[in-house]
Coordinates of C-alpha atoms and ligand atoms in Angstrom, one line a residue:
M197 CA 0.0 0.0 0.0
S198 CA 1.7 3.2 -1.0
T199 CA 0.3 6.3 0.7
N200 CA 1.3 9.8 -0.2
A201 CA 1.5 12.7 2.2
A202 CA -1.7 14.2 0.9
S203 CA -3.7 11.1 2.0
V204 CA -2.1 11.2 5.5
E205 CA -4.9 13.3 6.9
R206 CA -7.5 10.9 5.5
L207 CA -5.7 8.0 7.1
L208 CA -5.5 9.6 10.5
T209 CA -9.2 9.4 11.5
F210 CA -9.0 10.8 15.0
E211 CA -6.9 11.4 18.0
L212 CA -7.9 9.0 20.8
A213 CA -7.9 11.6 23.6
T214 CA -11.1 10.4 25.0
A215 CA -13.1 7.2 25.7
C216 CA -11.4 3.8 26.4
R217 CA -12.8 1.3 23.8
V218 CA -13.1 -1.3 26.5
C219 CA -14.7 0.5 29.5
G220 CA -15.7 3.9 28.2
S221 CA -13.6 5.8 30.7
D222 CA -11.7 8.9 29.6
G223 CA -9.2 8.7 32.4
A224 CA -5.7 8.0 30.9
T225 CA -2.1 8.5 31.7
P226 CA 0.8 8.5 29.1
V227 CA 3.0 5.4 28.9
I228 CA 5.5 5.9 26.0
D229 CA 6.1 8.0 22.9
L230 CA 8.0 6.2 20.1
G231 CA 7.9 9.1 17.8
A232 CA 6.4 9.7 14.3
T233 CA 6.6 6.3 12.6
P234 CA 5.6 4.9 9.2
L235 CA 2.9 2.2 9.0
A236 CA 4.4 -1.2 9.8
N237 CA 3.3 -3.1 6.7
A238 CA 3.4 -0.2 4.3
L239 CA 6.4 -1.7 2.5
V240 CA 7.9 0.6 -0.2
P241 CA 8.4 -0.2 -3.9
V242 CA 12.0 0.6 -5.0
D243 CA 10.7 3.2 -7.4
A244 CA 9.1 5.1 -4.6
A245 CA 12.3 5.2 -2.5
F246 CA 12.8 8.9 -3.2
R247 CA 9.5 9.7 -1.4
E248 CA 9.3 10.5 2.3
D249 CA 7.0 7.8 3.8
P250 CA 4.0 9.2 5.7
R251 CA 4.6 9.0 9.5
F252 CA 2.0 9.0 12.3
P253 CA 2.3 9.5 16.0
L254 CA 3.2 6.2 17.8
A255 CA 2.4 6.7 21.5
T256 CA 0.5 4.7 24.1
I257 CA -1.7 5.7 27.1
R258 CA -3.1 3.6 29.9
C259 CA -6.7 3.6 30.9
T260 CA -6.8 4.5 34.6
D261 CA -10.1 2.5 35.0
C262 CA -9.7 -0.9 33.2
G263 CA -5.9 -0.8 32.6
L264 CA -6.1 -1.2 28.8
M265 CA -3.0 0.2 27.1
R266 CA -3.9 1.8 23.8
L267 CA -2.5 4.0 21.0
T268 CA -3.3 7.7 21.0
V269 CA -4.4 7.6 17.4
V270 CA -6.5 5.4 15.1
I271 CA -5.5 4.8 11.5
D272 CA -8.2 4.1 9.0
H273 CA -8.7 0.3 9.1
E274 CA -9.6 0.3 5.3
A275 CA -6.1 1.7 4.6
L276 CA -4.4 -0.8 6.9
F277 CA -6.2 -4.1 6.1
T278 CA -7.9 -4.3 2.7
H279 CA -4.5 -5.3 1.1
Y280 CA -2.3 -7.1 3.6
L281 CA 1.3 -8.4 3.3
Y282 CA 1.4 -10.5 6.4
A283 CA 0.6 -14.1 5.6
T284 CA 0.4 -16.7 8.4
S285 CA 1.7 -19.4 6.1
A286 CA 5.0 -17.5 5.7
S287 CA 5.9 -18.4 9.3
R288 CA 6.1 -22.2 9.7
P289 CA 6.1 -22.0 13.5
M290 CA 2.7 -20.2 13.3
V291 CA 1.3 -22.9 11.0
A292 CA 2.3 -25.5 13.6
H293 CA 0.9 -23.4 16.4
F294 CA -2.5 -23.1 14.8
D295 CA -2.6 -26.7 13.9
R296 CA -2.3 -27.6 17.6
Y297 CA -4.8 -24.8 18.4
A298 CA -7.4 -26.4 16.0
A299 CA -6.8 -29.8 17.6
D300 CA -7.2 -28.4 21.2
I301 CA -10.3 -26.4 20.5
A302 CA -12.1 -29.0 18.2
D303 CA -11.5 -31.7 20.9
R304 CA -12.4 -29.6 23.9
F305 CA -15.6 -28.3 22.5
A306 CA -16.6 -31.3 20.3
L307 CA -16.7 -29.2 17.2
R308 CA -16.8 -31.9 14.5
D309 CA -19.6 -31.2 12.0
R310 CA -20.4 -27.9 13.7
L311 CA -19.8 -24.4 12.4
V312 CA -16.7 -22.5 13.5
V313 CA -16.2 -18.9 12.3
E314 CA -12.7 -17.4 12.3
V315 CA -12.5 -13.6 12.4
G316 CA -9.4 -12.3 10.6
S317 CA -8.7 -15.7 9.0
N318 CA -5.8 -14.3 6.9
D319 CA -4.8 -16.9 4.3
G320 CA -6.8 -19.7 5.9
M321 CA -4.2 -21.7 7.7
L322 CA -6.4 -22.3 10.8
L323 CA -9.4 -22.9 8.6
R324 CA -7.5 -25.7 6.9
S325 CA -6.6 -27.3 10.3
F326 CA -10.2 -27.1 11.5
K327 CA -11.5 -28.7 8.2
Q328 CA -9.0 -31.5 8.5
R329 CA -10.7 -32.3 11.8
G330 CA -14.2 -32.4 10.3
V331 CA -15.2 -28.9 11.5
R332 CA -17.4 -26.7 9.2
A333 CA -14.9 -23.8 9.1
L334 CA -15.7 -20.4 7.7
G335 CA -13.3 -17.4 7.6
V336 CA -14.0 -13.6 7.7
E337 CA -11.0 -11.7 6.3
P338 CA -10.9 -8.0 5.2
A339 CA -7.8 -8.3 3.0
T340 CA -8.9 -9.0 -0.5
N341 CA -5.6 -10.5 -1.5
L342 CA -5.7 -13.0 1.4
A343 CA -9.4 -13.8 1.1
R344 CA -8.8 -14.6 -2.5
A345 CA -5.8 -16.9 -1.7
A346 CA -7.9 -18.7 0.9
N347 CA -10.9 -19.2 -1.3
D348 CA -8.6 -20.4 -4.2
A349 CA -7.3 -23.0 -1.7
G350 CA -10.9 -24.1 -1.0
L351 CA -11.0 -22.5 2.4
E352 CA -14.3 -20.7 2.4
T353 CA -13.7 -17.0 3.4
V354 CA -16.1 -14.0 3.4
N355 CA -14.1 -10.9 2.3
A356 CA -15.3 -8.4 4.9
F357 CA -14.6 -6.7 8.2
F358 CA -16.3 -8.5 11.0
D359 CA -19.3 -6.6 12.4
S360 CA -22.9 -7.2 13.3
E361 CA -23.9 -7.0 9.6
A362 CA -21.4 -9.6 8.4
A363 CA -22.3 -11.7 11.4
G364 CA -26.0 -11.5 10.6
Q365 CA -25.4 -12.6 7.0
I366 CA -23.3 -15.6 8.1
R367 CA -26.0 -16.6 10.7
R368 CA -28.7 -16.4 8.0
G369 CA -26.6 -18.5 5.6
H370 CA -24.9 -21.0 7.9
G371 CA -26.8 -21.0 11.2
G372 CA -25.4 -20.2 14.7
A373 CA -21.7 -20.8 15.3
A374 CA -20.6 -23.3 17.9
A375 CA -17.4 -21.3 18.2
V376 CA -16.1 -17.9 17.0
V377 CA -12.3 -17.6 17.1
A378 CA -10.1 -14.6 16.6
N379 CA -6.3 -14.7 16.9
N380 CA -4.1 -11.6 16.7
V381 CA -7.1 -9.7 15.5
L382 CA -8.9 -8.1 18.5
A383 CA -6.0 -5.6 19.0
H384 CA -6.5 -4.4 15.5
I385 CA -10.2 -3.4 15.8
D386 CA -11.3 0.0 17.1
D387 CA -15.0 -0.7 17.2
L388 CA -15.1 -3.3 19.9
R389 CA -18.8 -2.6 20.5
G390 CA -19.3 -3.8 16.9
V391 CA -17.4 -7.0 17.6
L392 CA -19.5 -7.7 20.7
N393 CA -22.7 -7.1 18.7
G394 CA -21.4 -9.4 15.9
L395 CA -20.6 -12.1 18.5
D396 CA -24.0 -11.9 19.9
A397 CA -25.6 -12.1 16.5
L398 CA -23.5 -15.1 15.4
L399 CA -22.9 -17.3 18.4
A400 CA -25.2 -20.3 19.0
P401 CA -26.7 -20.3 22.5
D402 CA -24.1 -22.8 23.8
G403 CA -21.4 -21.3 21.6
V404 CA -17.8 -20.4 22.8
I405 CA -15.6 -17.5 21.9
V406 CA -11.8 -18.1 21.7
I407 CA -9.6 -15.1 21.4
E408 CA -5.8 -15.0 21.4
V409 CA -3.9 -11.7 21.7
P410 CA -0.4 -10.6 22.7
Y411 CA -0.4 -10.3 26.4
L412 CA 0.3 -6.9 28.1
L413 CA 2.1 -8.4 31.0
D414 CA 4.6 -10.1 28.7
L415 CA 5.0 -6.9 26.6
L416 CA 5.9 -4.9 29.8
E417 CA 8.0 -7.6 31.5
H418 CA 10.1 -8.4 28.3
V419 CA 10.2 -4.8 27.1
E420 CA 8.6 -5.8 23.8
Y421 CA 8.2 -2.2 22.7
D422 CA 8.6 -3.1 19.0
T423 CA 5.2 -4.9 19.2
I424 CA 3.7 -1.4 19.5
Y425 CA 2.6 -0.2 16.0
H426 CA -0.4 1.3 14.3
E427 CA -2.1 -2.0 13.6
H428 CA -2.2 -2.7 17.3
L429 CA -4.6 -0.2 18.7
S430 CA -5.1 -2.1 22.0
Y431 CA -2.7 -4.0 24.4
F432 CA -4.8 -6.2 26.6
S433 CA -4.6 -7.5 30.1
A434 CA -6.9 -10.4 31.1
E435 CA -8.8 -7.9 33.3
A436 CA -9.5 -5.7 30.4
L437 CA -10.7 -8.6 28.3
R438 CA -12.9 -9.7 31.2
R439 CA -14.4 -6.2 31.3
L440 CA -15.0 -6.3 27.6
F441 CA -16.7 -9.6 27.6
E442 CA -18.9 -8.5 30.5
R443 CA -19.9 -5.4 28.6
G444 CA -21.1 -7.6 25.8
G445 CA -23.1 -10.0 28.0
F446 CA -20.4 -12.7 28.0
D447 CA -18.4 -14.4 30.7
L448 CA -14.7 -14.9 30.4
F449 CA -14.6 -18.5 31.7
D450 CA -11.1 -19.7 31.1
V451 CA -7.6 -18.3 30.2
E452 CA -4.2 -19.7 29.3
R453 CA -0.9 -18.1 28.5
V454 CA 0.8 -19.1 25.3
S455 CA 4.3 -18.4 24.1
V456 CA 3.7 -17.1 20.6
H457 CA 4.4 -13.5 19.5
G458 CA 6.5 -12.8 22.6
G459 CA 3.8 -14.1 25.0
S460 CA 0.1 -14.1 24.3
V461 CA -3.0 -14.9 26.3
R462 CA -5.8 -17.1 25.0
V463 CA -9.2 -16.3 26.6
Y464 CA -12.5 -18.3 26.4
G465 CA -15.9 -16.7 26.6
A466 CA -19.5 -17.8 26.6
R467 CA -22.9 -16.2 27.0
A468 CA -23.3 -15.1 30.6
G469 CA -24.1 -17.9 33.0
Q470 CA -23.5 -20.6 30.4
R471 CA -20.2 -22.0 31.7
R472 CA -18.5 -22.1 35.1
R473 CA -15.5 -19.8 35.5
H474 CA -12.2 -21.8 35.8
E475 CA -10.0 -20.7 38.8
R476 CA -7.2 -19.9 36.3
V477 CA -9.1 -16.7 35.4
D478 CA -9.0 -15.4 39.0
Q479 CA -5.4 -16.5 39.4
L480 CA -4.2 -14.7 36.3
I481 CA -6.1 -11.5 37.2
S482 CA -4.7 -11.6 40.7
G483 CA -1.3 -12.0 39.2
E484 CA -1.9 -8.8 37.2
R485 CA -2.8 -6.9 40.3
A486 CA 0.3 -8.3 42.1
A487 CA 2.4 -7.0 39.1
G488 CA 0.9 -3.6 39.7
L489 CA -1.0 -3.5 36.3
D490 CA -3.7 -1.4 38.1
S491 CA -1.1 1.3 38.7
D492 CA 1.4 3.4 36.6
R493 CA 4.5 1.8 38.1
P494 CA 5.2 -1.2 35.7
F495 CA 4.4 1.1 32.7
R496 CA 7.0 3.7 34.0
V497 CA 9.6 1.0 34.5
F498 CA 8.8 -0.3 31.0
A499 CA 9.3 3.1 29.4
E500 CA 12.7 3.5 31.2
R501 CA 13.9 0.1 30.0
V502 CA 12.9 0.8 26.4
V503 CA 15.3 3.8 26.4
Q504 CA 18.1 1.5 27.7
S505 CA 17.2 -1.2 25.1
R506 CA 17.5 1.3 22.3
K507 CA 20.8 2.6 23.6
E508 CA 22.4 -0.8 23.9
L509 CA 21.2 -2.0 20.4
R510 CA 22.5 1.2 18.7
E511 CA 25.9 0.9 20.5
M512 CA 26.2 -2.8 19.5
I513 CA 25.4 -2.2 15.8
K514 CA 27.6 0.9 15.6
A515 CA 30.5 -0.9 17.2
L516 CA 30.1 -3.9 14.7
R517 CA 29.9 -1.6 11.8
S518 CA 33.0 0.4 12.9
T519 CA 35.0 -2.8 12.6
G520 CA 33.8 -3.1 9.0
D521 CA 31.5 -6.0 9.9
R522 CA 28.4 -6.4 7.7
V523 CA 25.1 -6.5 9.5
A524 CA 21.8 -7.8 8.0
A525 CA 18.4 -8.6 9.5
L526 CA 16.0 -11.5 9.4
G527 CA 12.2 -11.0 9.3
A528 CA 10.6 -8.0 7.6
T529 CA 8.2 -8.0 10.5
A530 CA 5.7 -5.3 11.5
K531 CA 7.5 -5.0 14.8
G532 CA 10.8 -4.7 13.0
N533 CA 9.5 -1.4 11.5
T534 CA 9.0 0.0 15.0
L535 CA 12.4 -1.2 16.2
L536 CA 14.3 0.1 13.1
N537 CA 12.6 3.5 13.1
Y538 CA 12.7 4.1 16.9
C539 CA 16.4 3.0 17.0
G540 CA 17.2 5.1 14.0
L541 CA 18.7 2.2 12.1
G542 CA 18.8 2.5 8.3
N543 CA 20.5 1.0 5.2
D544 CA 23.9 2.2 6.4
D545 CA 23.5 0.1 9.5
V546 CA 21.6 -2.9 8.1
E547 CA 22.4 -4.0 4.5
F548 CA 19.3 -6.0 3.8
V549 CA 16.4 -7.8 5.5
A550 CA 15.9 -11.4 4.6
D551 CA 12.3 -12.6 4.7
S552 CA 10.4 -15.8 3.7
T553 CA 7.3 -13.9 2.3
P554 CA 7.5 -13.8 -1.5
M555 CA 5.1 -10.7 -1.6
K556 CA 7.5 -8.7 0.6
Q557 CA 10.7 -9.6 -1.3
G558 CA 12.0 -6.8 -3.6
L559 CA 10.3 -4.1 -1.5
L560 CA 11.9 -1.7 1.0
T561 CA 11.2 -1.5 4.7
P562 CA 9.0 1.6 5.6
G563 CA 10.9 4.7 6.7
S564 CA 14.3 2.9 7.0
H565 CA 14.2 1.9 3.3
I566 CA 16.2 -1.3 3.7
P567 CA 15.9 -3.8 0.8
I568 CA 14.0 -7.0 1.6
R569 CA 15.5 -10.1 0.1
P570 CA 14.8 -13.9 0.2
E571 CA 16.2 -15.8 3.2
S572 CA 18.8 -17.4 0.9
A573 CA 20.7 -14.0 0.9
L574 CA 21.9 -14.8 4.4
L575 CA 23.8 -17.8 3.1
S576 CA 25.0 -16.2 -0.1
E577 CA 26.1 -12.9 1.4
R578 CA 27.2 -14.2 4.8
P579 CA 26.9 -11.0 6.9
G580 CA 28.9 -11.3 10.1
H581 CA 25.8 -10.5 12.2
T582 CA 22.0 -10.7 11.6
L583 CA 19.5 -8.7 13.6
L584 CA 16.6 -10.9 14.6
L585 CA 13.6 -8.7 13.7
A586 CA 11.5 -12.0 14.0
W587 CA 13.0 -12.6 17.5
N588 CA 9.8 -14.4 18.5
Y589 CA 10.9 -17.3 16.4
A590 CA 14.5 -17.3 17.6
E591 CA 14.6 -21.0 18.6
E592 CA 13.3 -22.2 15.2
I593 CA 15.5 -19.7 13.2
L594 CA 18.7 -20.7 15.0
A595 CA 17.9 -24.3 14.3
R596 CA 17.2 -23.7 10.7
F597 CA 20.2 -21.4 10.1
R598 CA 22.8 -23.7 11.6
P599 CA 24.8 -23.6 8.4
Y600 CA 25.0 -19.8 8.8
T601 CA 26.1 -19.9 12.4
A602 CA 28.4 -22.9 11.8
A603 CA 30.3 -20.7 9.3
G604 CA 30.7 -18.1 12.0
G605 CA 27.5 -16.0 11.4
R606 CA 25.9 -14.7 14.6
F607 CA 22.4 -13.4 15.4
I608 CA 21.6 -10.3 17.4
H609 CA 18.5 -10.8 19.6
P610 CA 17.3 -7.2 20.4
I611 CA 14.7 -7.8 23.1
P612 CA 14.7 -7.0 26.0
L613 CA 18.4 -6.1 25.6
A614 CA 20.7 -6.7 22.6
R615 CA 22.6 -10.0 23.0
I616 CA 24.5 -12.2 20.5
L617 CA 23.2 -15.7 19.8
P618 CA 24.3 -18.5 19.8
Ligands
DWN147 O1 -0.5 -9.0 14.9 C1 0.2 -9.3 13.9 C2 1.2 -10.4 14.0 C3 0.4 -11.6 14.5 O2 1.8 -10.7 12.8 C4 0.1 -8.6 12.6 N1 -0.4 -7.2 12.9 C5 1.3 -8.5 11.9 C6 2.3 -9.6 12.1 O3 3.3 -9.1 12.9 P1 4.8 -9.5 12.5 O4 5.1 -9.1 11.1 O5 5.7 -8.9 13.6 O6 4.7 -11.1 12.6 P2 5.7 -12.2 12.9 O7 4.9 -13.5 12.7 O8 6.5 -12.0 14.1 O9 6.8 -12.2 11.6 C7 6.4 -12.6 10.4 C8 7.4 -12.2 9.4 O10 8.7 -12.9 9.6 C9 7.0 -12.6 8.0 O11 7.3 -11.5 7.1 C10 7.8 -13.8 7.7 C11 9.1 -13.6 8.5 N2 9.8 -14.8 8.8 C12 10.9 -15.2 8.2 O12 11.3 -14.4 7.3 N3 11.6 -16.3 8.5 C13 9.2 -15.6 9.8 C14 9.9 -16.8 10.2 C15 9.4 -17.7 11.2 C16 11.1 -17.2 9.5 O13 11.7 -18.2 9.8
ZN148 ZN1 -10.7 1.3 30.0

């Protein structure tokens, strides 16, 4: 998606100086300001390299009522998501994660032959896993390019944003859903009231909601500041999710922490009174209070540690480059855009970014304008060090790139503090 400066105003729909999208409170305190930053997945065609990429405020505030951390701006969701370059299938660990996810959910809630609707189904990876287990799986995906790829692969997908209208159409065409699942999606949606209305319209009386989102406690504890970008409007605690469900007439009846994306939380909801709350819910929310999530303290500590993380990464890369060492990166990730731009790292510091996504290769990273190349470039060019912008897959990547490290190559893991691996 290439946006010119003139369209910047159109994209910046409104400043979020007021109501919290979870609880409606307008009490908020500042957490961190990462500066004016280009859109994370607005990769740049080489012939547009001369243009200054549009930048938008990237700062977060904390709701003093429910604890939700959220951006101070909202970028037009049509501009962000109707053509999307992140494909789940490009990350093998995520394909494996969602295959296990499908097995767990299908077994736990006896979903064989029942309708499961996935909100934000991307290229249909999870739909495929559900179908293989005899589930009637249907996707809802706003990105036209991804919805087309899923439908071409026989994974039925409605090309739309999820709201009560889309939910009503699906209900009329397919009946009530035994489960509605949404993974790495809820944080991207401004109109959460619309999501709750859609869930109410679509869910069968005994239906379950399963939502997986990056977990605020992990973000703060591991200084995962790079996961803050304009697609991620909200940064959820379990308490904020509980409050959101309650507002929609649902109970949050179970939770579990999962390791993906730097630490996520998977929450389970049902219509109020339908299912008994597991003690894990109260344990996790008590843990949040013990961590001080209902105060500014952990957010202040987080903001201080981010400045240190930036300082140490910049020093490490500058020192490597001063010895003439070549530095590349792996993973043209959305979070990588925040990290490169906040740390002021450009093509003089990082020669190229290797990435496994064909539709990203040949483009430039937004703002920093670093060329994106196939992963094979790491082995053909053999840079001395490779910055892990896909650090959330460090274990799999180090295993897969043993030929690179066996020949002396080293990875830089930037979060929470820059360190060399192996
Ligand atoms: O919320 C979101 C998360 C779930 O995914 C979206 N808003 C955007 C996206 O964030 P991300 O780009 O930071 O996601 P990942 O999954 O951390 O990184 C994916 C990128 O990394 C892809 O471009 C593929 C690349 N990759 C690679 O080049 N080699 C990934 C792996 C595992 C690899 O081995
Ligand atoms: Zn709130």
